[in-house]
Amino acid sequence: MSQFRAISRNFKYPPKFSHLQFGTLRFPIILRDLPVSLMGDNVNYCTKAMSHSYRTLLSNHLKNQRLDQARVIFYEIPSPDVHLCTMMIAGYAKNDRLADALILFERMADRDIISWNSMIKGCLECGDLTLARRLFDEMPERNVVSWTTMVNGYLKFGIVDVAETLFWNMPARDVAAWNAMIYGYCRNGRVEKGLKLFEKMPCRNVISWTSMIGGLDQNGMSEKSLFLFRKMMGSGVEPTSSTFACVLTACANAIDFNLGVQVHGHVLKLGYCFGEFISASLITFYSNCNEVKKAHQVFNETLSKNVVIWTALLTGYDLNCKHGDALRVFSDMIKMGVLPNQSTFTSALNSCRGLESLDKGKEIHTVVIKLGLETDVFVGNSLMVMYSECGNVNDAVAVFKTINEKNTVSWNSIIVGCSQHGHGIWALSLFNKMIRACVDPDEITFTGLLSACSHSGMLQKGRCLFEYISQYKPIALKLQHYACMVDILGRNGKLEEAEELIKNMPMKANSMIWLSLLSSCRTHSNLEVAERAATSTFDLEPYCSAAYVLLSNLYASAGRWTDVSRMRVKMKQVGVVKQPGSSWVVLKGMRHEFISGDRSHPLSEKIIEKLDWLGEKLKPFGYFPDQRFALHDVDDEQKEEMLSYHSERLAIGFALVSTVEGSTITVMKNLRICGDCHFVIKLISKIAGREIVVRDNSRFHHFRNGICSCGDYW
């Protein structure tokens, strides 16, 4: 300050002042009208001080995403130097304001190589590869950073061949350039090329090793990734926290518990355990190894818990089928004020699917809307699957319509959802829209469409679609497509044609395809084809319980009780146990499960009373129990009683006495619904005035006013 006072005393007229601000302090600086004798070192000092202060202020605003404030300060600078302009260009680009960055770049009187590099990088960050390349070609001189930036750009856009050409044309390559190319190869699925380049590197640093370790793991080569880590440790290169995070993720994917525990110990010794990525990787590692308690212990020991840490724990519980715990973690996270991200919602909604809890799913959907993520493709895809698998396909369609940029997964999810619910026409219509939207179908798309034809009884459309797929060059027919076509033919009674298709397949049929044919034989009571299909199934899978049960049931329906006994004896001999049929209803977060004839539920008396009342109401509709579905050699009265208390009817009876009148009832069943129950539930929906949704092991049935969505075709 004494220098400024000395200058002021020599003025014969009032000096013009500006101010330099550091925090809350403001220092006066004389900018012009200085006597010539007093210019020199003082002016240089002031200029440098001002430049430094502007850099500090700009840097602070840009780092904290305050672009508008930074812009105001920048335009107050009389003659911003090249460094300040470069800072502002980078700030514009990071905020996706490429036009502003370009205007400033064009107005710069002097541009150095750093400003050129920043502008090129800005173009790439904003998604304009063409402009970035044009600027690169116009550069008066380039350094290794210029070349590496452009290589990174092409790799980011998946144009690996051009990036490769640029890389080998570089006049000189530093280790960062080699690392960029290795990372790009791995990111674009060319991990073998990345590994070869890694081996050619003249000099490797810890980033080289970490990129290669992470790249191998991300491309499904976790074992090789861990082998490379051991090699790195033997070479004397010190791993960083990023390296350990990659290694722990590889241990999680490879389920290498022993190495993971050793790495955890090493991380503790080095003090890396409090980093967010290390903690998240440790939680994922222990969760993948079915050590959820240890994962929770790591979570509790983590001092700063951000969304990544919370999501890792939630996903861990979901992975271990502890869906209730997962949703409690989600609830705690919200209470703590941590905002979920897309991955959080995906895991939470997956747990809602696991619990078959539509109510919980709707609660989470509300949070999605509050955070403005309802148009996000990843969250939207998860919501669609949740609604479809919890029995509400209409809401799934509504979610699909809100997604802004639909990807292949979006289209597949809604097509498969419509297929599961018997809306074959919807599925085919959506496929047409998918093609018009220029989204390429994949094998999952075609599986969903064939399944839609199967569940909706569309034989000719199924045949045409199968022929279309066989001529669609990007995708070859897979086993699952043949399985769907066999199912379409079988459900339509074309059993011999289905058997011929299996025999003429270009690949060997698996047990699932023969089981599909066997199931169709059960529907159409064709014992001759059924026995051949069962024999083929047993040849491939001798202990297949489903084949034994289907054939036994077919014998029972035909009244061949000797053959039924023979099948049951054989099942005992080979140690095959029939999966017991069960049905359940999820109410207020609790699962109420029933088996046939079950009277153990606390509301059992009310349930039986309700079913008996319904039994009386069924008679005026001409209902008589179809004893073909009572698969035991007992008298007719016992058969009728057995049918009356099948597990799905008990579940519906429970729902009728436990829920509000007029509300939708959703029942889940682990086996296929029997024909007699299917007919009865249609009538119950009419008598009770309720929509009843039943999901069996192959599809959803929506019963409304005496009609089922499957059109009696299932």
XYZ file of C-alpha atoms in Angstrom:
714
model
C 0.000 0.000 0.000
C 2.939 2.390 0.659
C 3.846 2.192 -3.051
C 0.335 3.305 -4.037
C 0.439 6.244 -1.549
C 3.839 7.351 -2.897
C 2.466 7.375 -6.412
C -0.626 9.300 -5.346
C 1.423 12.137 -3.721
C 3.242 12.863 -7.035
C -0.008 13.418 -8.972
C -1.026 17.021 -9.713
C -4.548 15.848 -10.635
C -6.855 13.194 -9.155
C -5.719 9.762 -10.257
C -8.168 7.209 -11.749
C -8.531 4.138 -9.577
C -9.688 0.617 -10.002
C -9.736 -2.031 -7.307
C -8.224 -5.451 -6.848
C -10.265 -7.767 -4.631
C -8.930 -10.676 -2.562
C -11.756 -12.235 -0.558
C -13.380 -9.326 1.343
C -10.400 -6.949 0.945
C -10.270 -4.364 -1.878
C -7.001 -2.628 -2.837
C -6.978 0.536 -4.976
C -4.879 0.324 -8.131
C -4.133 3.258 -10.446
C -4.743 2.118 -14.008
C -3.893 5.060 -16.235
C -2.857 8.746 -16.277
C 0.383 7.716 -14.517
C 3.335 10.067 -14.913
C 5.817 8.576 -17.322
C 8.571 8.757 -14.696
C 6.557 6.479 -12.406
C 5.740 3.763 -14.960
C 7.840 0.612 -15.257
C 8.145 -1.932 -12.449
C 5.084 -0.594 -10.630
C 2.908 -0.993 -13.737
C 4.213 -4.493 -14.363
C 3.546 -5.345 -10.741
C -0.036 -4.053 -10.969
C -0.666 -5.842 -14.271
C 0.598 -9.147 -12.903
C -1.415 -8.712 -9.717
C -4.576 -7.979 -11.699
C -4.008 -10.922 -14.037
C -3.495 -13.241 -11.070
C -6.639 -11.976 -9.340
C -8.739 -12.441 -12.478
C -7.411 -15.961 -12.921
C -8.279 -16.772 -9.321
C -11.807 -15.365 -9.609
C -12.491 -16.983 -12.991
C -11.131 -20.313 -11.844
C -13.269 -20.219 -8.701
C -16.487 -19.450 -10.598
C -15.834 -21.994 -13.352
C -14.957 -24.774 -10.908
C -18.250 -24.146 -9.100
C -20.325 -24.091 -12.312
C -21.013 -20.342 -12.049
C -20.503 -19.602 -15.731
C -22.604 -16.435 -15.879
C -20.661 -14.802 -13.020
C -17.405 -15.845 -14.664
C -18.574 -14.297 -17.930
C -19.370 -10.950 -16.248
C -15.887 -10.788 -14.722
C -14.226 -11.861 -17.983
C -15.851 -9.045 -19.996
C -14.731 -6.479 -17.404
C -11.080 -7.328 -18.131
C -9.564 -4.601 -20.391
C -7.238 -6.892 -22.357
C -7.552 -10.538 -21.329
C -4.435 -12.542 -22.043
C -4.359 -15.866 -23.866
C -4.476 -17.831 -20.617
C -7.672 -16.124 -19.411
C -9.304 -16.636 -22.823
C -8.363 -20.327 -22.754
C -9.899 -20.701 -19.295
C -13.121 -19.151 -20.537
C -13.207 -21.369 -23.644
C -12.871 -24.466 -21.443
C -15.641 -23.158 -19.177
C -18.017 -22.601 -22.097
C -17.349 -26.095 -23.451
C -17.925 -27.797 -20.090
C -21.305 -26.073 -19.917
C -22.195 -27.188 -23.460
C -21.978 -23.654 -24.888
C -19.825 -24.447 -27.882
C -21.021 -21.438 -29.927
C -19.824 -18.996 -27.233
C -16.480 -20.814 -27.022
C -16.009 -20.574 -30.807
C -16.859 -16.847 -30.890
C -14.290 -16.139 -28.202
C -11.707 -18.336 -29.926
C -12.224 -16.495 -33.236
C -11.834 -13.082 -31.542
C -8.536 -14.003 -29.871
C -5.719 -11.895 -31.289
C -3.098 -14.386 -30.153
C -3.613 -18.112 -29.870
C -1.082 -20.491 -28.464
C -1.022 -24.252 -28.789
C -2.830 -24.639 -25.443
C -5.784 -22.541 -26.630
C -6.013 -24.611 -29.842
C -5.968 -27.828 -27.811
C -8.640 -26.482 -25.438
C -10.892 -25.535 -28.349
C -10.519 -28.956 -29.947
C -11.216 -30.661 -26.635
C -14.270 -28.417 -26.174
C -15.666 -29.476 -29.550
C -15.270 -33.115 -28.569
C -16.888 -32.575 -25.177
C -19.864 -30.974 -26.938
C -20.119 -33.846 -29.431
C -18.848 -32.097 -32.582
C -16.170 -34.430 -33.925
C -16.213 -32.901 -37.427
C -15.409 -29.396 -36.170
C -12.737 -30.766 -33.848
C -11.013 -32.452 -36.788
C -11.239 -29.289 -38.909
C -9.556 -27.253 -36.171
C -6.938 -29.971 -35.723
C -6.122 -29.816 -39.442
C -5.920 -25.984 -39.304
C -3.519 -25.859 -36.357
C -0.302 -23.979 -37.201
C 1.632 -26.414 -35.021
C 0.726 -29.475 -32.994
C 2.177 -31.137 -29.944
C 1.635 -34.605 -28.502
C -1.381 -33.316 -26.519
C -3.054 -32.184 -29.777
C -2.663 -35.618 -31.319
C -3.744 -37.439 -28.140
C -6.844 -35.234 -27.800
C -7.901 -36.091 -31.342
C -7.198 -39.799 -30.841
C -9.332 -39.704 -27.687
C -12.111 -37.992 -29.631
C -12.349 -40.685 -32.290
C -12.225 -43.400 -29.628
C -15.012 -41.677 -27.702
C -17.228 -41.852 -30.803
C -16.279 -45.486 -31.443
C -14.333 -44.717 -34.650
C -11.454 -46.936 -33.654
C -9.831 -47.400 -37.082
C -9.325 -43.637 -37.632
C -8.026 -43.259 -34.060
C -5.606 -46.104 -34.731
C -4.321 -44.428 -37.910
C -3.833 -41.110 -36.115
C -2.029 -42.836 -33.265
C 0.522 -44.510 -35.533
C 0.979 -41.263 -37.528
C 1.943 -39.295 -34.413
C 5.452 -37.791 -34.752
C 6.108 -38.642 -31.102
C 4.125 -40.560 -28.492
C 4.327 -40.086 -24.764
C 2.971 -42.551 -22.209
C -0.351 -40.644 -22.068
C -0.901 -41.267 -25.794
C -0.252 -44.999 -25.379
C -2.611 -45.083 -22.376
C -5.349 -43.285 -24.330
C -5.164 -45.839 -27.147
C -5.192 -48.801 -24.735
C -8.173 -47.384 -22.852
C -9.997 -46.720 -26.145
C -9.435 -50.245 -27.417
C -10.851 -51.709 -24.193
C -13.760 -49.283 -24.097
C -14.756 -50.276 -27.641
C -14.545 -54.020 -26.999
C -11.178 -54.586 -28.730
C -9.463 -55.787 -25.599
C -7.108 -58.180 -27.416
C -5.693 -55.274 -29.450
C -5.420 -53.275 -26.251
C -3.427 -56.074 -24.638
C -1.071 -56.338 -27.629
C -0.485 -52.571 -27.545
C 0.116 -52.735 -23.807
C 2.795 -55.365 -24.360
C 4.455 -53.170 -27.035
C 4.634 -50.082 -24.811
C 8.222 -48.856 -24.393
C 7.425 -47.443 -20.958
C 4.426 -48.147 -18.706
C 3.178 -46.215 -15.717
C 0.542 -47.110 -13.124
C -2.203 -45.662 -15.387
C -1.185 -48.092 -18.148
C -1.506 -51.064 -15.803
C -4.772 -49.813 -14.289
C -6.347 -49.183 -17.721
C -5.473 -52.677 -18.871
C -6.616 -54.344 -15.630
C -9.935 -52.483 -15.753
C -10.325 -53.079 -19.499
C -9.899 -56.839 -19.205
C -12.422 -56.997 -16.364
C -14.997 -54.862 -18.186
C -14.751 -57.162 -21.215
C -15.510 -60.316 -19.226
C -11.885 -61.372 -18.679
C -11.739 -60.954 -14.915
C -9.351 -63.875 -14.393
C -6.846 -62.380 -16.864
C -7.326 -59.028 -15.177
C -6.295 -60.465 -11.798
C -3.353 -62.289 -13.385
C -2.158 -58.955 -14.811
C -2.520 -57.352 -11.378
C -0.243 -60.012 -9.871
C 2.229 -59.367 -12.680
C 2.079 -55.629 -11.939
C 2.825 -56.217 -8.261
C 5.789 -58.353 -9.273
C 7.135 -55.593 -11.534
C 7.458 -53.157 -8.648
C 4.844 -50.644 -9.848
C 2.965 -49.165 -6.891
C -0.833 -49.409 -7.336
C -3.039 -46.374 -6.708
C -6.510 -46.267 -5.170
C -7.936 -46.444 -8.731
C -5.960 -49.632 -9.364
C -7.295 -51.220 -6.181
C -10.861 -50.210 -7.103
C -10.475 -51.962 -10.488
C -8.924 -55.042 -8.881
C -11.685 -55.320 -6.266
C -14.297 -55.088 -9.037
C -12.478 -57.867 -10.906
C -12.416 -59.966 -7.691
C -16.168 -59.377 -7.391
C -16.807 -60.515 -10.977
C -14.470 -63.490 -10.730
C -15.773 -64.358 -7.222
C -12.148 -64.525 -6.037
C -12.823 -64.131 -2.329
C -9.309 -64.889 -1.091
C -7.559 -62.321 -3.304
C -10.252 -59.754 -2.573
C -9.730 -60.120 1.175
C -5.953 -59.745 0.685
C -6.485 -56.585 -1.365
C -8.830 -55.261 1.336
C -6.065 -55.762 3.908
C -3.541 -53.989 1.686
C -5.961 -51.097 1.156
C -6.397 -50.719 4.926
C -2.642 -50.565 5.463
C -2.237 -47.846 2.830
C -5.171 -45.814 4.164
C -7.153 -45.950 0.905
C -10.233 -47.521 2.504
C -12.040 -44.206 3.000
C -12.181 -43.294 -0.704
C -15.630 -43.545 -2.266
C -14.614 -45.791 -5.161
C -12.648 -48.134 -2.914
C -15.557 -48.374 -0.447
C -18.073 -48.938 -3.250
C -15.832 -51.607 -4.817
C -15.438 -53.362 -1.446
C -19.213 -53.365 -0.891
C -19.756 -54.793 -4.401
C -17.011 -57.389 -3.863
C -18.451 -58.717 -0.593
C -21.996 -58.644 -1.997
C -20.988 -60.686 -5.058
C -19.322 -63.204 -2.742
C -22.580 -63.529 -0.736
C -21.034 -61.792 2.287
C -23.699 -59.114 2.695
C -22.964 -58.585 6.396
C -19.363 -57.692 5.577
C -20.592 -55.401 2.799
C -22.795 -53.619 5.328
C -19.857 -53.411 7.729
C -17.782 -51.639 5.061
C -20.733 -49.302 4.478
C -20.952 -48.468 8.197
C -17.200 -47.812 8.365
C -17.304 -45.409 5.410
C -17.201 -41.870 6.778
C -18.593 -39.969 3.809
C -21.501 -41.816 2.188
C -22.477 -40.444 -1.207
C -24.901 -41.825 -3.788
C -22.278 -44.278 -5.122
C -21.821 -45.887 -1.688
C -25.562 -46.097 -0.982
C -26.242 -47.562 -4.433
C -23.522 -50.195 -4.010
C -25.132 -51.433 -0.766
C -28.657 -51.346 -2.216
C -27.500 -53.276 -5.293
C -25.710 -55.783 -3.038
C -28.889 -56.573 -1.136
C -30.833 -56.831 -4.399
C -28.204 -59.181 -5.848
C -28.550 -61.466 -2.816
C -32.362 -61.480 -3.100
C -32.727 -59.490 0.137
C -35.205 -57.198 -1.550
C -36.844 -55.922 1.618
C -33.458 -54.832 2.981
C -32.663 -53.200 -0.360
C -35.817 -51.087 -0.219
C -35.083 -50.134 3.394
C -31.671 -48.890 2.257
C -33.407 -46.858 -0.465
C -35.783 -45.360 2.113
C -32.903 -44.513 4.503
C -31.006 -42.923 1.645
C -33.924 -40.599 0.862
C -34.300 -39.707 4.557
C -30.603 -38.776 4.704
C -31.089 -36.364 1.822
C -28.962 -38.333 -0.671
C -30.510 -38.056 -4.132
C -30.716 -41.372 -6.043
C -29.230 -41.701 -9.527
C -30.219 -43.941 -12.430
C -28.365 -46.965 -11.033
C -30.055 -46.521 -7.652
C -33.500 -46.545 -9.222
C -32.643 -49.568 -11.378
C -31.679 -51.651 -8.317
C -34.592 -50.401 -6.194
C -37.134 -51.155 -8.935
C -35.553 -54.565 -9.457
C -36.184 -55.276 -5.773
C -39.822 -54.248 -6.220
C -39.977 -56.872 -8.984
C -38.370 -59.404 -6.658
C -41.013 -58.732 -4.010
C -43.731 -58.482 -6.678
C -44.750 -55.310 -4.859
C -46.560 -52.982 -7.231
C -47.308 -50.535 -4.394
C -43.605 -50.117 -3.552
C -42.845 -49.698 -7.243
C -45.402 -46.918 -7.514
C -43.885 -45.164 -4.473
C -40.477 -45.201 -6.145
C -42.053 -43.998 -9.402
C -43.309 -40.973 -7.438
C -39.724 -40.190 -6.359
C -38.615 -40.522 -9.993
C -41.185 -37.926 -11.059
C -40.214 -35.540 -8.233
C -36.581 -35.671 -9.372
C -37.567 -35.102 -13.005
C -36.157 -38.435 -14.224
C -39.356 -39.858 -15.731
C -38.055 -39.206 -19.269
C -34.650 -40.808 -18.579
C -34.166 -43.933 -20.690
C -32.421 -46.036 -18.012
C -34.952 -45.255 -15.283
C -37.823 -45.608 -17.763
C -36.633 -49.044 -18.876
C -36.520 -50.244 -15.254
C -39.992 -48.846 -14.568
C -41.415 -50.610 -17.631
C -40.035 -53.987 -16.577
C -41.256 -53.487 -12.992
C -44.799 -52.641 -14.091
C -44.920 -55.479 -16.636
C -43.694 -58.127 -14.201
C -45.968 -56.870 -11.415
C -49.022 -57.296 -13.657
C -49.678 -53.737 -14.860
C -48.823 -53.562 -18.558
C -50.923 -50.425 -19.137
C -48.680 -48.378 -16.847
C -45.646 -49.925 -18.573
C -46.945 -48.594 -21.905
C -47.572 -45.169 -20.330
C -43.958 -45.068 -19.049
C -42.681 -46.104 -22.497
C -44.425 -43.116 -24.070
C -42.724 -40.659 -21.679
C -39.151 -41.767 -22.503
C -37.460 -39.157 -24.683
C -34.707 -41.143 -26.397
C -35.747 -44.780 -26.593
C -32.996 -47.358 -27.118
C -33.192 -51.014 -28.158
C -33.690 -52.071 -24.528
C -36.715 -49.736 -24.286
C -38.387 -51.263 -27.333
C -37.515 -54.811 -26.256
C -38.858 -54.255 -22.736
C -42.259 -53.058 -23.917
C -42.537 -55.699 -26.678
C -41.705 -58.508 -24.236
C -44.078 -56.979 -21.663
C -46.957 -56.919 -24.143
C -46.110 -60.483 -25.138
C -46.235 -61.726 -21.527
C -49.658 -60.141 -21.067
C -51.111 -61.620 -24.251
C -51.227 -58.391 -26.258
C -49.745 -59.826 -29.438
C -51.199 -57.139 -31.724
C -49.684 -54.415 -29.519
C -46.291 -56.128 -29.715
C -46.376 -56.329 -33.528
C -47.552 -52.719 -33.793
C -44.692 -51.593 -31.558
C -42.252 -53.530 -33.732
C -43.441 -51.590 -36.782
C -42.896 -48.316 -34.903
C -39.458 -49.514 -33.834
C -38.454 -50.088 -37.462
C -39.844 -46.684 -38.487
C -37.813 -45.095 -35.657
C -34.663 -46.622 -37.273
C -33.873 -48.717 -34.180
C -32.286 -52.027 -35.140
C -33.954 -55.111 -33.607
C -31.842 -57.794 -31.949
C -32.414 -61.434 -31.030
C -34.353 -60.420 -27.885
C -36.761 -58.370 -30.026
C -37.516 -61.349 -32.246
C -37.863 -63.723 -29.283
C -40.412 -61.334 -27.763
C -42.356 -61.086 -31.038
C -42.467 -64.855 -31.583
C -43.545 -65.305 -27.980
C -46.307 -62.724 -28.569
C -47.566 -64.751 -31.532
C -47.453 -67.886 -29.406
C -49.411 -66.384 -26.495
C -51.992 -64.816 -28.794
C -52.592 -67.800 -31.069
C -51.342 -66.010 -34.198
C -50.148 -68.988 -36.237
C -49.814 -67.326 -39.655
C -48.203 -64.176 -38.290
C -45.784 -66.382 -36.355
C -44.857 -68.287 -39.508
C -44.314 -65.075 -41.476
C -42.227 -63.583 -38.690
C -40.087 -66.737 -38.396
C -39.454 -66.612 -42.153
C -38.580 -62.894 -41.892
C -36.050 -63.573 -39.122
C -34.459 -66.411 -41.107
C -33.769 -63.910 -43.929
C -32.702 -61.024 -41.669
C -28.948 -60.894 -42.270
C -27.644 -59.208 -39.075
C -29.099 -61.954 -36.837
C -29.049 -65.722 -37.257
C -31.848 -67.887 -35.889
C -30.978 -69.073 -32.377
C -32.301 -71.907 -30.225
C -34.759 -69.602 -28.464
C -36.329 -68.626 -31.798
C -36.840 -72.275 -32.735
C -38.281 -72.923 -29.251
C -40.834 -70.139 -29.792
C -41.783 -71.453 -33.245
C -42.217 -74.979 -31.856
C -44.465 -73.489 -29.168
C -46.536 -71.583 -31.775
C -47.082 -74.750 -33.820
C -47.697 -76.905 -30.744
C -50.267 -74.577 -29.181
C -52.134 -74.554 -32.509
C -52.231 -78.353 -32.577
C -49.610 -78.714 -35.329
C -47.682 -81.275 -33.264
C -46.236 -83.341 -36.116
C -45.097 -80.173 -37.918
C -43.468 -78.944 -34.704
C -41.694 -82.284 -34.277
C -40.468 -82.145 -37.879
C -39.134 -78.616 -37.336
C -37.128 -79.834 -34.335
C -35.636 -82.698 -36.324
C -34.610 -80.366 -39.190
C -33.015 -77.682 -37.026
C -29.429 -76.757 -38.039
C -28.353 -77.136 -34.394
C -29.135 -79.802 -31.817
C -32.346 -79.174 -29.886
C -32.040 -78.716 -26.131
C -34.368 -80.089 -23.473
C -36.408 -76.846 -23.347
C -37.502 -77.268 -26.973
C -38.635 -80.853 -26.406
C -40.406 -79.759 -23.205
C -42.288 -77.129 -25.190
C -43.530 -79.832 -27.546
C -44.392 -82.092 -24.590
C -46.412 -79.301 -22.985
C -48.384 -78.846 -26.222
C -49.071 -82.577 -26.292
C -50.562 -82.205 -22.807
C -52.882 -79.459 -24.099
C -54.014 -81.500 -27.126
C -53.952 -84.924 -25.389
C -51.569 -86.481 -27.901
C -49.844 -89.337 -26.075
C -47.993 -90.681 -29.111
C -45.965 -87.520 -29.794
C -45.719 -86.843 -26.048
C -43.909 -90.110 -25.367
C -41.377 -89.402 -28.134
C -40.843 -85.846 -26.847
C -40.407 -87.134 -23.279
C -37.869 -89.753 -24.405
C -35.827 -87.068 -26.211
C -35.983 -84.851 -23.107
C -34.764 -87.655 -20.819
C -31.894 -88.385 -23.228
C -30.704 -84.795 -22.796
C -31.692 -84.266 -19.162
C -32.364 -87.535 -17.274
C -33.432 -85.748 -14.081
C -35.870 -83.279 -15.649
C -38.791 -83.166 -13.207
C -40.990 -81.126 -15.584
C -40.917 -83.893 -18.225
C -41.873 -86.573 -15.679
C -44.733 -84.442 -14.337
C -46.098 -83.487 -17.790
C -46.087 -87.093 -19.013
C -47.572 -88.342 -15.740
C -50.346 -85.729 -15.934
C -51.046 -86.736 -19.522
C -51.430 -90.362 -18.444
C -53.691 -89.252 -15.560
C -55.936 -87.240 -17.899
C -56.245 -90.307 -20.119
C -57.124 -92.463 -17.089
C -53.980 -94.590 -17.481
C -53.314 -94.866 -13.750
C -50.905 -97.799 -14.133
C -48.632 -95.609 -16.247
C -49.031 -92.792 -13.698
C -47.845 -95.156 -10.939
C -44.965 -96.323 -13.132
C -43.840 -92.717 -13.700
C -44.024 -91.929 -9.989
C -41.978 -95.005 -9.103
C -39.389 -94.056 -11.701
C -39.215 -90.515 -10.287
C -38.448 -91.949 -6.856
C -35.819 -94.281 -8.300
C -33.893 -91.491 -10.017
C -34.428 -89.068 -7.141
C -36.605 -86.567 -9.009
C -38.932 -84.518 -6.807
C -41.976 -82.753 -8.207
C -42.043 -79.047 -7.476
C -45.153 -78.398 -5.380
C -47.601 -75.937 -6.879
C -48.085 -72.746 -4.910
C -49.790 -69.390 -5.353
C -49.330 -66.160 -3.444
C -50.591 -62.641 -2.985
C -48.461 -59.685 -1.846
C -50.472 -57.418 0.446
C -49.013 -54.413 2.305
C -45.509 -55.714 1.682
C -46.262 -59.202 3.057
C -46.364 -62.346 0.953
C -49.258 -64.734 1.670
C -48.531 -68.112 0.061
C -50.840 -71.108 -0.386
C -50.524 -74.695 -1.582
C -53.384 -76.915 -2.741
C -55.767 -77.768 0.124
C -53.834 -75.474 2.491
C -55.669 -74.581 5.729
C -52.742 -73.179 7.692
C -53.405 -69.492 7.030
C -54.852 -67.466 9.968
C -57.775 -66.450 7.744
C -58.326 -70.006 6.518
C -61.938 -70.265 7.764
C -62.966 -67.037 6.027
C -61.159 -68.126 2.834
C -62.952 -71.520 2.716
C -66.265 -69.836 3.505
C -65.762 -67.373 0.635
C -64.790 -70.165 -1.805
C -67.802 -72.282 -0.782
C -70.055 -69.250 -1.317
C -68.508 -68.758 -4.755
C -69.009 -72.465 -5.485
C -72.747 -72.015 -5.060
C -72.709 -68.919 -7.271
C -70.884 -70.844 -10.034
C -73.664 -73.397 -10.545
C -76.134 -71.063 -12.313
C -73.378 -70.395 -14.888
C -73.360 -74.110 -15.764
C -70.039 -74.887 -14.088
C -69.133 -78.517 -13.482
C -65.631 -79.453 -12.225
C -63.434 -80.769 -15.041
C -62.092 -83.913 -13.398
C -59.370 -84.323 -16.024
C -57.415 -81.788 -13.963
C -57.741 -83.781 -10.721
C -54.617 -85.839 -11.242
C -55.116 -88.455 -8.527
C -56.836 -91.828 -8.660
C -59.617 -91.036 -6.162
C -63.424 -90.943 -6.308
C -65.294 -88.132 -8.065
C -66.305 -86.309 -4.869
C -62.703 -86.124 -3.699
C -61.617 -84.906 -7.121
C -64.164 -82.076 -6.968
C -62.980 -81.064 -3.495
C -59.324 -81.109 -4.620
C -60.148 -78.839 -7.565
C -62.138 -76.441 -5.359
C -59.122 -75.718 -3.160
C -56.324 -75.431 -5.708
C -53.667 -72.964 -4.577
C -54.704 -70.185 -6.981
C -58.307 -70.325 -5.731
C -57.169 -70.130 -2.112
C -55.028 -67.092 -2.973
C -57.993 -65.423 -4.704
C -60.244 -66.249 -1.739
C -57.725 -64.606 0.603
C -57.551 -61.500 -1.592
C -61.350 -61.241 -1.751
C -61.684 -61.205 2.055
C -58.633 -58.955 2.620
C -58.875 -56.164 0.043
C -61.252 -53.335 -0.785
C -64.180 -54.191 -3.029
C -63.581 -53.230 -6.636
C -59.763 -53.274 -6.358
C -57.631 -55.389 -8.679
C -56.404 -58.740 -7.341
C -52.959 -59.936 -8.444
C -51.994 -63.581 -7.865
C -48.648 -65.180 -8.670
C -48.283 -68.914 -9.337
C -45.107 -70.954 -9.768
C -46.675 -73.496 -12.169
C -49.045 -73.273 -15.081
C -52.664 -72.517 -14.164
C -54.910 -75.549 -14.681
C -57.793 -75.493 -17.166
C -60.502 -75.926 -14.557
C -59.176 -73.028 -12.431
C -58.861 -70.862 -15.529
C -62.562 -71.349 -16.302
C -63.586 -70.777 -12.662
C -61.536 -67.569 -12.272
C -63.253 -66.109 -15.350
C -66.586 -66.629 -13.611
C -65.304 -65.324 -10.251
C -64.209 -62.081 -11.931
C -67.791 -61.641 -13.160
C -69.454 -62.630 -9.872
C -67.165 -60.522 -7.650
C -66.944 -57.583 -10.072
C -63.153 -57.576 -9.823
C -60.265 -57.626 -12.239
C -58.108 -60.635 -11.349
C -54.555 -60.840 -12.693
C -52.884 -64.246 -12.493
C -49.257 -64.731 -13.468
C -48.315 -68.370 -13.975
C -44.919 -69.687 -15.083
C -45.379 -68.605 -18.699
C -47.615 -65.538 -18.953
C -50.135 -63.143 -17.384
C -53.894 -63.688 -17.467
C -56.175 -60.664 -16.992
C -59.689 -61.776 -16.009
C -62.386 -59.114 -16.395
C -66.176 -59.580 -16.414
C -65.957 -63.287 -17.265
C -63.359 -62.942 -20.034
C -59.594 -63.665 -19.979
C -57.071 -61.647 -21.967
C -55.569 -64.869 -23.330
C -58.785 -65.613 -25.230
C -58.713 -69.110 -23.684
C -55.496 -69.681 -25.568
C -52.617 -70.453 -23.235
